[in-house]
PDB file of C-alpha atoms and ligand atoms in Angstrom:
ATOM      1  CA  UNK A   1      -6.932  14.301 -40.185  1.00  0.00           C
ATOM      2  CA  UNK A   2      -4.636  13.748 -43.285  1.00  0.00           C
ATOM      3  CA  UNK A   3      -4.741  16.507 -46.130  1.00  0.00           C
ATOM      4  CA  UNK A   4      -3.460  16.196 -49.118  1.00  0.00           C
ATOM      5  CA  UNK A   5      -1.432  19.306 -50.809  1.00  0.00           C
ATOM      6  CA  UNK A   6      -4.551  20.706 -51.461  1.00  0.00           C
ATOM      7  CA  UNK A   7      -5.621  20.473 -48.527  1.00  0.00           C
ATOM      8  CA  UNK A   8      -8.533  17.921 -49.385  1.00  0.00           C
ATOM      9  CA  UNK A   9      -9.011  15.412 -46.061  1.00  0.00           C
ATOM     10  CA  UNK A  10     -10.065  11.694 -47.246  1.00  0.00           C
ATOM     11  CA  UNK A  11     -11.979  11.915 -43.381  1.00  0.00           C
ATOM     12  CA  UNK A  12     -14.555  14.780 -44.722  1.00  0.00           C
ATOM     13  CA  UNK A  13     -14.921  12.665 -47.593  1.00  0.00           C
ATOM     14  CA  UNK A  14     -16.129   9.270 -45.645  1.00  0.00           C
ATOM     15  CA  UNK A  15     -17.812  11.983 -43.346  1.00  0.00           C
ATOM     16  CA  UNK A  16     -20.029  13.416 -45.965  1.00  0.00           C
ATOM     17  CA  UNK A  17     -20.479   9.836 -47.812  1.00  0.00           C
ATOM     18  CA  UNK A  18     -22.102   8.658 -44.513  1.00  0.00           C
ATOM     19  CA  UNK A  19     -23.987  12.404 -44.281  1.00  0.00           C
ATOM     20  CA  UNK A  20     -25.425  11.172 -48.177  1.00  0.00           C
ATOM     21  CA  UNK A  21     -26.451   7.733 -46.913  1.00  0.00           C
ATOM     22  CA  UNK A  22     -23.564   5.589 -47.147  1.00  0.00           C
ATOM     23  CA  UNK A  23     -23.392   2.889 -44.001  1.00  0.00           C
ATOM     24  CA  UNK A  24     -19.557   2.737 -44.299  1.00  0.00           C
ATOM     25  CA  UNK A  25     -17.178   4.719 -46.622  1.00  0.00           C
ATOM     26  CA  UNK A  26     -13.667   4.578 -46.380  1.00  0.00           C
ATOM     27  CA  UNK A  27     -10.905   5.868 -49.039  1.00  0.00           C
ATOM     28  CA  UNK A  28      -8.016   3.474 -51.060  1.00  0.00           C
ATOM     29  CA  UNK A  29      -4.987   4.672 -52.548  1.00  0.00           C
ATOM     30  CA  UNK A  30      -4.847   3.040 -56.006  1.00  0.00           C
ATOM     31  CA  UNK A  31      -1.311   2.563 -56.103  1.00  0.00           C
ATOM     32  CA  UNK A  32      -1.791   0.853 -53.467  1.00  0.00           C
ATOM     33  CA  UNK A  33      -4.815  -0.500 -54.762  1.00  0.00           C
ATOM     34  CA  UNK A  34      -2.728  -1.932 -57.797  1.00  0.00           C
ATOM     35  CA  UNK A  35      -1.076  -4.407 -55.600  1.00  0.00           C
ATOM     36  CA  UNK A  36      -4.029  -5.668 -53.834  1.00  0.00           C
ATOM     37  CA  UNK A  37      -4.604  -9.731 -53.924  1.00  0.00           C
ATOM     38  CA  UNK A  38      -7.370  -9.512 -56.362  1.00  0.00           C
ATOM     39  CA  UNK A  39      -6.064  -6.766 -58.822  1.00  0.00           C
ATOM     40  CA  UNK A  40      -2.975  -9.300 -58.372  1.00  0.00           C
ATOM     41  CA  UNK A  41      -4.055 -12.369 -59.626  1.00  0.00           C
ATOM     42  CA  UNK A  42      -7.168 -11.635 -61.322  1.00  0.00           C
ATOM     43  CA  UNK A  43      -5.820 -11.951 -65.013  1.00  0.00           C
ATOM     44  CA  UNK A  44      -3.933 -14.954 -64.195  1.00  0.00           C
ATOM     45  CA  UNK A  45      -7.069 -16.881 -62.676  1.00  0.00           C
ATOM     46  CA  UNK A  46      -8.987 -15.619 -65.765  1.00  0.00           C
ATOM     47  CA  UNK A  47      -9.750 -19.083 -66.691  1.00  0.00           C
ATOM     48  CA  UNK A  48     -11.328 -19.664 -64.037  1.00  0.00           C
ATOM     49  CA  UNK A  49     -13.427 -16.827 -63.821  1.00  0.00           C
ATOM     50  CA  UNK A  50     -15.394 -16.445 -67.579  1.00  0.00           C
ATOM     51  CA  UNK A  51     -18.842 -15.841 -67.690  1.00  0.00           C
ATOM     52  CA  UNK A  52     -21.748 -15.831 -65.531  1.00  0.00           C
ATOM     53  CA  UNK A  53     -23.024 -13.100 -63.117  1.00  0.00           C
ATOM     54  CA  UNK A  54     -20.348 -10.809 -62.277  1.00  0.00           C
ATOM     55  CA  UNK A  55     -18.193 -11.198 -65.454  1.00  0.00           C
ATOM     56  CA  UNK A  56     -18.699 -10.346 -69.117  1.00  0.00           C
ATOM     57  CA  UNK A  57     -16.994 -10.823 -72.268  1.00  0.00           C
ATOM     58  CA  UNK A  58     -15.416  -7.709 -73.763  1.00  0.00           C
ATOM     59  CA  UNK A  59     -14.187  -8.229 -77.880  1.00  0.00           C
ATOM     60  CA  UNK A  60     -10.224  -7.366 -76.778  1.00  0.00           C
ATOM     61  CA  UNK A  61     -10.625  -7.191 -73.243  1.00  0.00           C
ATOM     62  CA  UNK A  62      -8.488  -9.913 -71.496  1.00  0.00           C
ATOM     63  CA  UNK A  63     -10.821 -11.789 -68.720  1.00  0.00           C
ATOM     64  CA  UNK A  64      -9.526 -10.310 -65.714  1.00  0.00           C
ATOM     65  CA  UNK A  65      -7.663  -7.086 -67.194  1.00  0.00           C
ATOM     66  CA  UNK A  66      -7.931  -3.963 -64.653  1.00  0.00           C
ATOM     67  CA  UNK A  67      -7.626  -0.832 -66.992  1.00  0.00           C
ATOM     68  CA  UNK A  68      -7.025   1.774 -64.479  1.00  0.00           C
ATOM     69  CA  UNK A  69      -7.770   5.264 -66.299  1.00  0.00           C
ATOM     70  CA  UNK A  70      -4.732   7.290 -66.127  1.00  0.00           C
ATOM     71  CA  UNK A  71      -5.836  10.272 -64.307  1.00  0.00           C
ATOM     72  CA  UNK A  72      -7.164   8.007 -61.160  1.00  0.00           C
ATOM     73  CA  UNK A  73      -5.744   8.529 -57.745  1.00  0.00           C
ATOM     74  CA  UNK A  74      -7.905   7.478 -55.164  1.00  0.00           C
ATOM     75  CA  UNK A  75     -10.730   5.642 -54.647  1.00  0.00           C
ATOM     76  CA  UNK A  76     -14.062   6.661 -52.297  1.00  0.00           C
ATOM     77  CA  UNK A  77     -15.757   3.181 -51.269  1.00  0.00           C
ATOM     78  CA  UNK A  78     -18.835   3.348 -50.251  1.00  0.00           C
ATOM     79  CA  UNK A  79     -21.531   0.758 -48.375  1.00  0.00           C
ATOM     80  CA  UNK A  80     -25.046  -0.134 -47.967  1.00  0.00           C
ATOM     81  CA  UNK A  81     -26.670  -2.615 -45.623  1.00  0.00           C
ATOM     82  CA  UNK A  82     -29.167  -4.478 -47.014  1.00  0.00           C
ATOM     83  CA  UNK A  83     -30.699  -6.032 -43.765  1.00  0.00           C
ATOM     84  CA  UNK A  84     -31.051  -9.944 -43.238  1.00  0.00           C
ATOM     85  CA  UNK A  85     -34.712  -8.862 -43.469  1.00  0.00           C
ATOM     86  CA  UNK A  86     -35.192  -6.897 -46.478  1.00  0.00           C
ATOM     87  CA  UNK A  87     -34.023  -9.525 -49.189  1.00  0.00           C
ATOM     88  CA  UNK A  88     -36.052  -7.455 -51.636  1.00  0.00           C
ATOM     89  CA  UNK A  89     -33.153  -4.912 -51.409  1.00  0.00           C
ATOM     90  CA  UNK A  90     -30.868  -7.433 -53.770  1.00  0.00           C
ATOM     91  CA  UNK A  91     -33.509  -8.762 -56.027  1.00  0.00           C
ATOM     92  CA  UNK A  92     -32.903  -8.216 -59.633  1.00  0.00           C
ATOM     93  CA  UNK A  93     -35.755  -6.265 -61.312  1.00  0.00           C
ATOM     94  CA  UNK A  94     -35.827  -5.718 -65.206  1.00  0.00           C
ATOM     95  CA  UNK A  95     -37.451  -1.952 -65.767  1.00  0.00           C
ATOM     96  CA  UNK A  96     -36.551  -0.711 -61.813  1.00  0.00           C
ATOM     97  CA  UNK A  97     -33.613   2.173 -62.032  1.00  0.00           C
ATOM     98  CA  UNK A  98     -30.063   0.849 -60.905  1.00  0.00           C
ATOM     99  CA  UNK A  99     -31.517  -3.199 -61.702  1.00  0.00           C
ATOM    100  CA  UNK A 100     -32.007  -3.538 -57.638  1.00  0.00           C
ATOM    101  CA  UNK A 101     -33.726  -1.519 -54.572  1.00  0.00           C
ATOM    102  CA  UNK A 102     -30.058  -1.613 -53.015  1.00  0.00           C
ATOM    103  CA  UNK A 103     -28.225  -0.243 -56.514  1.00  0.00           C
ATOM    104  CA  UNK A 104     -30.594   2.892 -56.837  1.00  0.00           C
ATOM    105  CA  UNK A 105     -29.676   3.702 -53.527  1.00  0.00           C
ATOM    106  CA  UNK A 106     -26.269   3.260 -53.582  1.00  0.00           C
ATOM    107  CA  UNK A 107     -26.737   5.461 -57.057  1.00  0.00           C
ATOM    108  CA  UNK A 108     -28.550   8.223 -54.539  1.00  0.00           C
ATOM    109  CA  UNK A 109     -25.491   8.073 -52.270  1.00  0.00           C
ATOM    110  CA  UNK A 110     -23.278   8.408 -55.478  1.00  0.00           C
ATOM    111  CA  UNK A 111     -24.702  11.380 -57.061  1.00  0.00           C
ATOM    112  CA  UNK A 112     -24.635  13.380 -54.580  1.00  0.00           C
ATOM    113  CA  UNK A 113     -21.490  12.926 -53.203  1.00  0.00           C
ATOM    114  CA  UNK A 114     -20.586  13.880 -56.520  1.00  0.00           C
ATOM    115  CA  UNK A 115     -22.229  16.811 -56.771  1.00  0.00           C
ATOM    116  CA  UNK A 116     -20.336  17.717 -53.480  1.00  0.00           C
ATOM    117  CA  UNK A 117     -17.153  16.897 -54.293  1.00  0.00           C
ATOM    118  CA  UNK A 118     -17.486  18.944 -58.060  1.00  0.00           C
ATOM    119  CA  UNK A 119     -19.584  21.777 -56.629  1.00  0.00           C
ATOM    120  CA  UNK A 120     -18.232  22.402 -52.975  1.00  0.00           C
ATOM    121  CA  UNK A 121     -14.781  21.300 -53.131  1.00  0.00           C
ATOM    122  CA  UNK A 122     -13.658  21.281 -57.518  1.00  0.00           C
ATOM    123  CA  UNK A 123     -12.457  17.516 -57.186  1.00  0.00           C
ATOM    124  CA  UNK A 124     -12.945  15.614 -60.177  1.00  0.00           C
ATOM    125  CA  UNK A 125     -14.245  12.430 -59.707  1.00  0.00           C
ATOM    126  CA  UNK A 126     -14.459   9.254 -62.256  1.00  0.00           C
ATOM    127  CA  UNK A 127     -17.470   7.231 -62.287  1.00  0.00           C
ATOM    128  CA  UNK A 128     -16.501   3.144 -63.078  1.00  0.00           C
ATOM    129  CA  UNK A 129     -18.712   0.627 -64.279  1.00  0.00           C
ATOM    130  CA  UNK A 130     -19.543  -2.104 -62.347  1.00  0.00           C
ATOM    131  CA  UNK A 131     -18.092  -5.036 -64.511  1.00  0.00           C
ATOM    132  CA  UNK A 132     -13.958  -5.428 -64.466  1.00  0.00           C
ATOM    133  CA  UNK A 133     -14.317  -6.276 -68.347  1.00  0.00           C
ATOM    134  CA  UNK A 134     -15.969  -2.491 -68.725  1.00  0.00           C
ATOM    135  CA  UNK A 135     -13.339  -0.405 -66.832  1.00  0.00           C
ATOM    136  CA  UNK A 136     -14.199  -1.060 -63.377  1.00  0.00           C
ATOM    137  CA  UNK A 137     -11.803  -2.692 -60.398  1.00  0.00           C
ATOM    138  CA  UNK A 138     -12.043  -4.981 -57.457  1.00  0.00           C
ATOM    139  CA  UNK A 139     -14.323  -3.079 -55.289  1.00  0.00           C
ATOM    140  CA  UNK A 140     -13.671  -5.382 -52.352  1.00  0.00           C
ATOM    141  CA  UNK A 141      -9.823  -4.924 -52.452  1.00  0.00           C
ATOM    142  CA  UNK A 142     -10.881  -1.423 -52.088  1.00  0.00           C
ATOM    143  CA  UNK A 143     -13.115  -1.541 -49.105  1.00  0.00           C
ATOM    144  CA  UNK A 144     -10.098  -3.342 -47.513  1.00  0.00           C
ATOM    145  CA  UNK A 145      -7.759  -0.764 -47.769  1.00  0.00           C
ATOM    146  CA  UNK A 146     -10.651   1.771 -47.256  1.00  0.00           C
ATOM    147  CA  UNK A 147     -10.806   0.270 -43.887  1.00  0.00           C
ATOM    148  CA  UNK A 148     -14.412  -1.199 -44.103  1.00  0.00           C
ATOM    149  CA  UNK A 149     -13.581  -5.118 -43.498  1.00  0.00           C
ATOM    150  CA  UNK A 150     -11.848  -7.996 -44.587  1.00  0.00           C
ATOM    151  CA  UNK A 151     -12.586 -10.533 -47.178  1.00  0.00           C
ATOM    152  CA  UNK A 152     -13.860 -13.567 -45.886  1.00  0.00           C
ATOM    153  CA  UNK A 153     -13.644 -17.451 -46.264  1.00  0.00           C
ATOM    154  CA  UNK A 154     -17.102 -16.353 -48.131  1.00  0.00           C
ATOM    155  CA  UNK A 155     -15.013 -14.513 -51.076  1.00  0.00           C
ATOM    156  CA  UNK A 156     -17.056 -11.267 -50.175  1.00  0.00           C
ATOM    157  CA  UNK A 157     -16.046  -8.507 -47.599  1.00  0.00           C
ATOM    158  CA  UNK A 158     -17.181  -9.409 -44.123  1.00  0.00           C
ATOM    159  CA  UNK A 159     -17.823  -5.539 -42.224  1.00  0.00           C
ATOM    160  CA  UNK A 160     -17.765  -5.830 -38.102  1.00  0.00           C
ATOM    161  CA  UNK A 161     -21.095  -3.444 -38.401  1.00  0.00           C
ATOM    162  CA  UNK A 162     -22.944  -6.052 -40.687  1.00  0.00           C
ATOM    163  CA  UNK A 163     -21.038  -8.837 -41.842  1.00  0.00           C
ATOM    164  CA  UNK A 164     -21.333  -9.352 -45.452  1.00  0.00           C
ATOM    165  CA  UNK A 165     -24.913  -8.041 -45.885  1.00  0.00           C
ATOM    166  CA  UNK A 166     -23.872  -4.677 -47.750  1.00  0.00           C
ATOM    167  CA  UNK A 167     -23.193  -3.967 -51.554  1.00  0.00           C
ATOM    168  CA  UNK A 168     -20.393  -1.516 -52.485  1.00  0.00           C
ATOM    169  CA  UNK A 169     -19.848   1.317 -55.120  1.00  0.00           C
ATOM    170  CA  UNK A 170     -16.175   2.902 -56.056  1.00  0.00           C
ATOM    171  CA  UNK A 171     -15.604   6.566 -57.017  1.00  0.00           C
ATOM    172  CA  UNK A 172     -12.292   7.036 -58.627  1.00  0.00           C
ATOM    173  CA  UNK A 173     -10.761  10.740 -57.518  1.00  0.00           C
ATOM    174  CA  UNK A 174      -8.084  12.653 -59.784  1.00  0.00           C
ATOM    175  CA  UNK A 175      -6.937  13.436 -56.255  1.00  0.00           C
ATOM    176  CA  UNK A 176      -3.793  11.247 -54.284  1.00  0.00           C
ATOM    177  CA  UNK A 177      -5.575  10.424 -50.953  1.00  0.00           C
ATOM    178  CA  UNK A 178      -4.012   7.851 -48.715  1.00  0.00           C
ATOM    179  CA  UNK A 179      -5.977   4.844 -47.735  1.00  0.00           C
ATOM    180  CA  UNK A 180      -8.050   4.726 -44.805  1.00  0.00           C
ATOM    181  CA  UNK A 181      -5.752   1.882 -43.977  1.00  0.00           C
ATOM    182  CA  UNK A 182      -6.657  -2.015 -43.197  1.00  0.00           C
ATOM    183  CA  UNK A 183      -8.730  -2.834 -40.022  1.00  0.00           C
ATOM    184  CA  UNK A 184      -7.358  -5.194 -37.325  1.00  0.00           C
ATOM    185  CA  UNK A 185     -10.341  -7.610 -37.947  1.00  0.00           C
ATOM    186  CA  UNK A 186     -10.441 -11.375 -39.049  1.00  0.00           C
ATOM    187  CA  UNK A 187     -13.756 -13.091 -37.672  1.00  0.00           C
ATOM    188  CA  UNK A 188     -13.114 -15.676 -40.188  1.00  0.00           C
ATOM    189  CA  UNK A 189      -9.764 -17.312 -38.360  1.00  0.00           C
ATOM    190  CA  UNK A 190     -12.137 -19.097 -35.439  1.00  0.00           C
ATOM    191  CA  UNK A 191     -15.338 -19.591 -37.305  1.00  0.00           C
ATOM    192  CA  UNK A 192     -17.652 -22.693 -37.898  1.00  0.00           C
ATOM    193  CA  UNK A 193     -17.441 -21.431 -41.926  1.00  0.00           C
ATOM    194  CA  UNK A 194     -21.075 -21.673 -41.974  1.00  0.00           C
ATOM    195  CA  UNK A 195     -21.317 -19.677 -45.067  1.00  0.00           C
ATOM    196  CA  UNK A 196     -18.779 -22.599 -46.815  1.00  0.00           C
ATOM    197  CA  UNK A 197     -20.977 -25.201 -45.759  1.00  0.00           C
ATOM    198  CA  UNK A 198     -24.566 -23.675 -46.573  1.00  0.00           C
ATOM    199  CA  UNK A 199     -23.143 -23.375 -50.328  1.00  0.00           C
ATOM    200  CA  UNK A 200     -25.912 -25.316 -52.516  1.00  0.00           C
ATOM    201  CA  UNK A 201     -23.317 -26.126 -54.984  1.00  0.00           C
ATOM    202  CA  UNK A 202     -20.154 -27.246 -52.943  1.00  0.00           C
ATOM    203  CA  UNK A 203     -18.521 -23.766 -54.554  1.00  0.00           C
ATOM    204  CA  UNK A 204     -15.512 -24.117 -51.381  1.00  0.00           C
ATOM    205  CA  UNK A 205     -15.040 -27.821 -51.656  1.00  0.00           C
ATOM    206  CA  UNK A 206     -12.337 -28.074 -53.642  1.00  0.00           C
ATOM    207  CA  UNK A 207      -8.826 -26.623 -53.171  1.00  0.00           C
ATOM    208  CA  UNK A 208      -8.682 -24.347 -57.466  1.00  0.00           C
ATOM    209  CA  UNK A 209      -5.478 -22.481 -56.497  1.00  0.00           C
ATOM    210  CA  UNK A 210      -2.699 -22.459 -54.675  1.00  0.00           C
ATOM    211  CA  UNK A 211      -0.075 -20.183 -53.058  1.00  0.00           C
ATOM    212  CA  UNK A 212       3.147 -21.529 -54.916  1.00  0.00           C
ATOM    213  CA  UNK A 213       1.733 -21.500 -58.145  1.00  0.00           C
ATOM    214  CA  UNK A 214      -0.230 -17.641 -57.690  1.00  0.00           C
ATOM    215  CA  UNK A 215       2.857 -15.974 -55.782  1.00  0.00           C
ATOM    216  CA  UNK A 216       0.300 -15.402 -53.074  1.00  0.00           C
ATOM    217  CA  UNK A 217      -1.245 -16.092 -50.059  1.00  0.00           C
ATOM    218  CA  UNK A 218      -4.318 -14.095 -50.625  1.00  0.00           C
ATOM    219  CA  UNK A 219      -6.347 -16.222 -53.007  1.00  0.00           C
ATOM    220  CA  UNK A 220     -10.079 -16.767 -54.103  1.00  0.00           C
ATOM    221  CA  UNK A 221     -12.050 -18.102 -50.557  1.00  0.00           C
ATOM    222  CA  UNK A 222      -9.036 -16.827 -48.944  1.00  0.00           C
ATOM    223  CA  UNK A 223      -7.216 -20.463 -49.139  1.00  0.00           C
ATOM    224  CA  UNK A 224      -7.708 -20.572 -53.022  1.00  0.00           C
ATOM    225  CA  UNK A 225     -10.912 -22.565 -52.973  1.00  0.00           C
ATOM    226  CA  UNK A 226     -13.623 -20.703 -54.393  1.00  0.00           C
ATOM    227  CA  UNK A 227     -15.436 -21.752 -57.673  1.00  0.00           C
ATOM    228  CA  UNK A 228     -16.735 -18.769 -59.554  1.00  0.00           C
ATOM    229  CA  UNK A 229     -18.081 -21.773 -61.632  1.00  0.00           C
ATOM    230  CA  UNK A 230     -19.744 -23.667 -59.662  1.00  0.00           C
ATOM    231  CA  UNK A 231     -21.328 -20.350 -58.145  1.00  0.00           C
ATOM    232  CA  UNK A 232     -22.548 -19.552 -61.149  1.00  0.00           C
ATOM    233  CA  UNK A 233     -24.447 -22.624 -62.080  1.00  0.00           C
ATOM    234  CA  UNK A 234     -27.119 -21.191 -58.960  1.00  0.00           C
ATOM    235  CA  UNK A 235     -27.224 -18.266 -61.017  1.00  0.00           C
ATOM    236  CA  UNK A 236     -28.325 -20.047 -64.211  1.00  0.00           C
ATOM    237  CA  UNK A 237     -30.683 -21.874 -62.100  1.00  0.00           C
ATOM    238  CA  UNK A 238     -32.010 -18.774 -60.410  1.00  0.00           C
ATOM    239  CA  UNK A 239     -31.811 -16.640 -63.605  1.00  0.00           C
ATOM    240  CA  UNK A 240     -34.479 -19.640 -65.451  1.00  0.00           C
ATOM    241  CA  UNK A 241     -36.569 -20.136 -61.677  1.00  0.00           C
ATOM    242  CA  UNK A 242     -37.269 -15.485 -62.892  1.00  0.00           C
ATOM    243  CA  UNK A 243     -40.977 -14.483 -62.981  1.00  0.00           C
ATOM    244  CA  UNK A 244     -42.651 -11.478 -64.135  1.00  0.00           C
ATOM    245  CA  UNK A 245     -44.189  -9.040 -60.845  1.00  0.00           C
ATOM    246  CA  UNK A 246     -45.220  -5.321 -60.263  1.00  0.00           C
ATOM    247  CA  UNK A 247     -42.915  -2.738 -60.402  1.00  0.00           C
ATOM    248  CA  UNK A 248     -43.790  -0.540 -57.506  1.00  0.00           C
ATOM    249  CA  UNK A 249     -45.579   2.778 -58.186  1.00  0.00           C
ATOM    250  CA  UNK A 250     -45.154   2.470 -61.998  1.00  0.00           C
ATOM    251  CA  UNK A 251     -48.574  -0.041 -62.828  1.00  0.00           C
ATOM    252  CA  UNK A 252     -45.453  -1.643 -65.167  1.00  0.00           C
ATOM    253  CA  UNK A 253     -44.498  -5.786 -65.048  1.00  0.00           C
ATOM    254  CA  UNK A 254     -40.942  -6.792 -65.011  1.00  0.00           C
ATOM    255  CA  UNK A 255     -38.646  -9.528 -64.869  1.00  0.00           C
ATOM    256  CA  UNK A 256     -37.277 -10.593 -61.512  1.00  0.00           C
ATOM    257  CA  UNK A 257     -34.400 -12.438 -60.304  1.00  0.00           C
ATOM    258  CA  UNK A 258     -33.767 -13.620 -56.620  1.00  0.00           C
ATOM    259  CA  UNK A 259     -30.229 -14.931 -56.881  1.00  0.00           C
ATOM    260  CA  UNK A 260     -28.452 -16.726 -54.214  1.00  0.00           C
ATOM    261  CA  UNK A 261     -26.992 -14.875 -51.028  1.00  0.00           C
ATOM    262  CA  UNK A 262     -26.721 -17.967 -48.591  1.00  0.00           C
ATOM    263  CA  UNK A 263     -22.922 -17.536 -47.965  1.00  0.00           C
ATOM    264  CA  UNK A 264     -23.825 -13.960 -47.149  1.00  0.00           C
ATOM    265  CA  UNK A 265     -26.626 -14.538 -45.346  1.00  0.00           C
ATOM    266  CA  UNK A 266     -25.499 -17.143 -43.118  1.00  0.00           C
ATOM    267  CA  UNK A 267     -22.454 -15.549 -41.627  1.00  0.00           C
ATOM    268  CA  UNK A 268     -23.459 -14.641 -37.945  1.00  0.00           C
ATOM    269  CA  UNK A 269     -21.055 -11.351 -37.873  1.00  0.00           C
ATOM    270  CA  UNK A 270     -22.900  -8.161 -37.097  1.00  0.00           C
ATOM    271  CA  UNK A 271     -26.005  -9.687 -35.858  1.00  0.00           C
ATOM    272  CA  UNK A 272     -27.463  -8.545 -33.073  1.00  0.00           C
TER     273      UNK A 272
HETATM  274  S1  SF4 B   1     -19.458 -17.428 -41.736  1.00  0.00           S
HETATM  275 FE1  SF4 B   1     -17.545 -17.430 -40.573  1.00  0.00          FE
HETATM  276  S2  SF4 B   1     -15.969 -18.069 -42.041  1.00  0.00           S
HETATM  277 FE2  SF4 B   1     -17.773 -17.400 -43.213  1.00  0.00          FE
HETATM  278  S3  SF4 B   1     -17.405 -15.243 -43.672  1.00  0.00           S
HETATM  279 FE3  SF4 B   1     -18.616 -15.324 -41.778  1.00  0.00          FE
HETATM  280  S4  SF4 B   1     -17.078 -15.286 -40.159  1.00  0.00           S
HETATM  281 FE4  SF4 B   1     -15.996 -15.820 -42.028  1.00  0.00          FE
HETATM  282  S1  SF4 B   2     -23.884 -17.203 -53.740  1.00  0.00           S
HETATM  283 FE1  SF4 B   2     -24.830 -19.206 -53.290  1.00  0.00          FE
HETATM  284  S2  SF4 B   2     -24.034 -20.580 -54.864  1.00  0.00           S
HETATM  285 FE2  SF4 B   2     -22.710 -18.775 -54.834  1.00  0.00          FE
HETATM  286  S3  SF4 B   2     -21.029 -19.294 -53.464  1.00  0.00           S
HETATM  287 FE3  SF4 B   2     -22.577 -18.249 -52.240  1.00  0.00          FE
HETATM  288  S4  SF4 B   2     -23.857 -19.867 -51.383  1.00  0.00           S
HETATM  289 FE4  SF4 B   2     -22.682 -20.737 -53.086  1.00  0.00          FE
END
C-alpha cells in the first residue's frame, strides 16, 4: 500500500470507489497526467477536433486547452459498465438527472465518495466538468495511468473486465497520490479491428496524423487515424433521427437521443 505524507493510501481510495459502486477505479498522478498522449497533442490537433458531441466552443478557450486548476494533484477515475444489453444505460434523455441512466449513476458513485473523502478522511476534492473547453481533462489518459485499460484502435479505453462498454468520471484531489500505474494489456495488437470496420462513417479509414509531424507515437485511433469529424456526422444524424418518450416514474415527456456505440459495442474483449 503506498501512503502519501499524510498518510492517505490511493488503494483505500479505489477500495471505497468500488464499495460506492464504481466497476473499476484506479488513481493518476497529474503531473504525470500532464504528459499523457492526449493532454499532449490535444491543442495541436484542435483543428481537427471542433464541434460536435464531445467538444464545445468556449469565447477564449483555445479548442483543445487543458486548464489544470492549480491546487490539483491527483486524479480518482472511476468506471461503470453499461452492459452490451442495457443500451438504455447511454441513451441521451432531455429532463432525466445526469442526461443518461449511466451519468446519474456514475453521479451516485461521485457524491459519495465525496462525502467520504471530505467527511472521513478531510481531503479536498475538485469536481471537473465533463467538456475539456469547461475545465475538464482527458479522462481516458487518466484511466490509463489509473491502471483501468488501454486505449484502443477504437479511440476509447478498452478494460480486460468489459472492454470498452463503461463510461468514466475524474475527481481531481488537492492530495499528490501516485498513479495506480499502466496495465500490461494490449488486446488491440492481434485483433480483427472489428470496431474499425463496423464504423458507419469510415471514421478509421484515413491515416489524419502522423508521428513525425505530432512528436508522438500515441495518436488519435492509436496510429493517428481517427476522424472526430466524420464521427460526428452519426451524431448529427442521430441527434435529428431524436423522439420524444416517457421519462420513467415522473408522468413527464422528453427528448431522446440513441447515439452511436458500434465501435464500442463490437469489440469482443470482456465478453463472456
Ligand atoms: S475490436 Fe479489437 S482492435 Fe478494436 S478495440 Fe477491441 S480489441 Fe482493439
Ligand atoms: S461512435 Fe459510431 S460513428 Fe463514431 S467512430 Fe464509433 S462507430 Fe464510428
Amino acid at each position: 500500500m503506498t501512503l502519501n505524507d499524510k498518510g492517505l493510501s490511493g488503494d483505500l481510495i479505489i477500495e471505497k470507489s468500488l464499495e460506492f459502486g464504481a466497476c473499476l477505479a484506479g488513481i493518476a498522478n497529474v503531473e504525470e497526467l500532464k504528459q499523457s498522449p492526449s493532454h499532449n497533442v490535444s491543442e495541436k490537433i484542435s483543428m481537427y477536433i471542433g464541434g460536435g458531441v464531445g467538444t464545445k466552443t468556449v469565447e477564449g478557450v483555445k479548442l483543445g486547452e487543458v486548464k489544470w486548476p492549480a491546487a490539483a494533484k491527483s486524479a480518482v477515475v472511476i468506471a461503470v459498465e453499461h452492459p452490451a444489453d442495457a443500451p438504455d444505460m447511454d441513451w441521451w434523455l432531455k429532463g432525466l438527472k445526469g442526461g443518461t441512466k449511466g451519468n446519474a449513476r456514475l453521479m451516485a458513485v461521485f457524491s459519495k465518495l465525496a462525502e467520504w473523502l471530505e467527511q472521513e478522511e478531510k481531503i479536498k476534492y475538485i469536481k471537473i466538468p465533463y467538456h475539456i473547453e469547461h475545465g475538464g481533462i482527458f479522462m481516458k489518459d487518466a484511466a490509463v495511468s489509473g491502471g483501468l485499460g488501454c486505449v484502443g484502435k477504437n479511440n476509447i479505453l478498452v478494460t480486460p473486465q468489459y472492454g470498452s462498454r463503461i463510461r468514466l468520471r475524474v475527481m481531481l484531489l488537492e492530495e499528490d497520490l501516485p498513479s495506480t500505474g499502466v496495465i500490461d494489456f494490449d488486446p488491440c495488437e492481434d485483433c480483427k479491428e472489428y470496431c474499425r470496420k463496423v464504423c458507419p462513417e469510415k471514421a478509421f479509414d484515413e491515416k489524419l496524423y502522423s508521428a513525425e509531424e505530432y512528436g508522438q507515437e500515441e495518436l488519435p485511433g492509436r496510429t493517428g487515424v481517427y476522424s472526430r469529424m466524420k464521427c460526428n456526422l452519426q451524431m448529427e444524424k442521430n441527434a435529428a433521427d431524436g423522439k420524444e418518450v416517457e421519462i420513467e416514474d415522473t408522468g413527464k415527456k422528453g427528448h431522446e437521443v440513441r447515439h452511436c456505440r458500434l465501435c464500442e459495442q463490437a469489440c469482443p474483449v470482456g465478453r463472456s
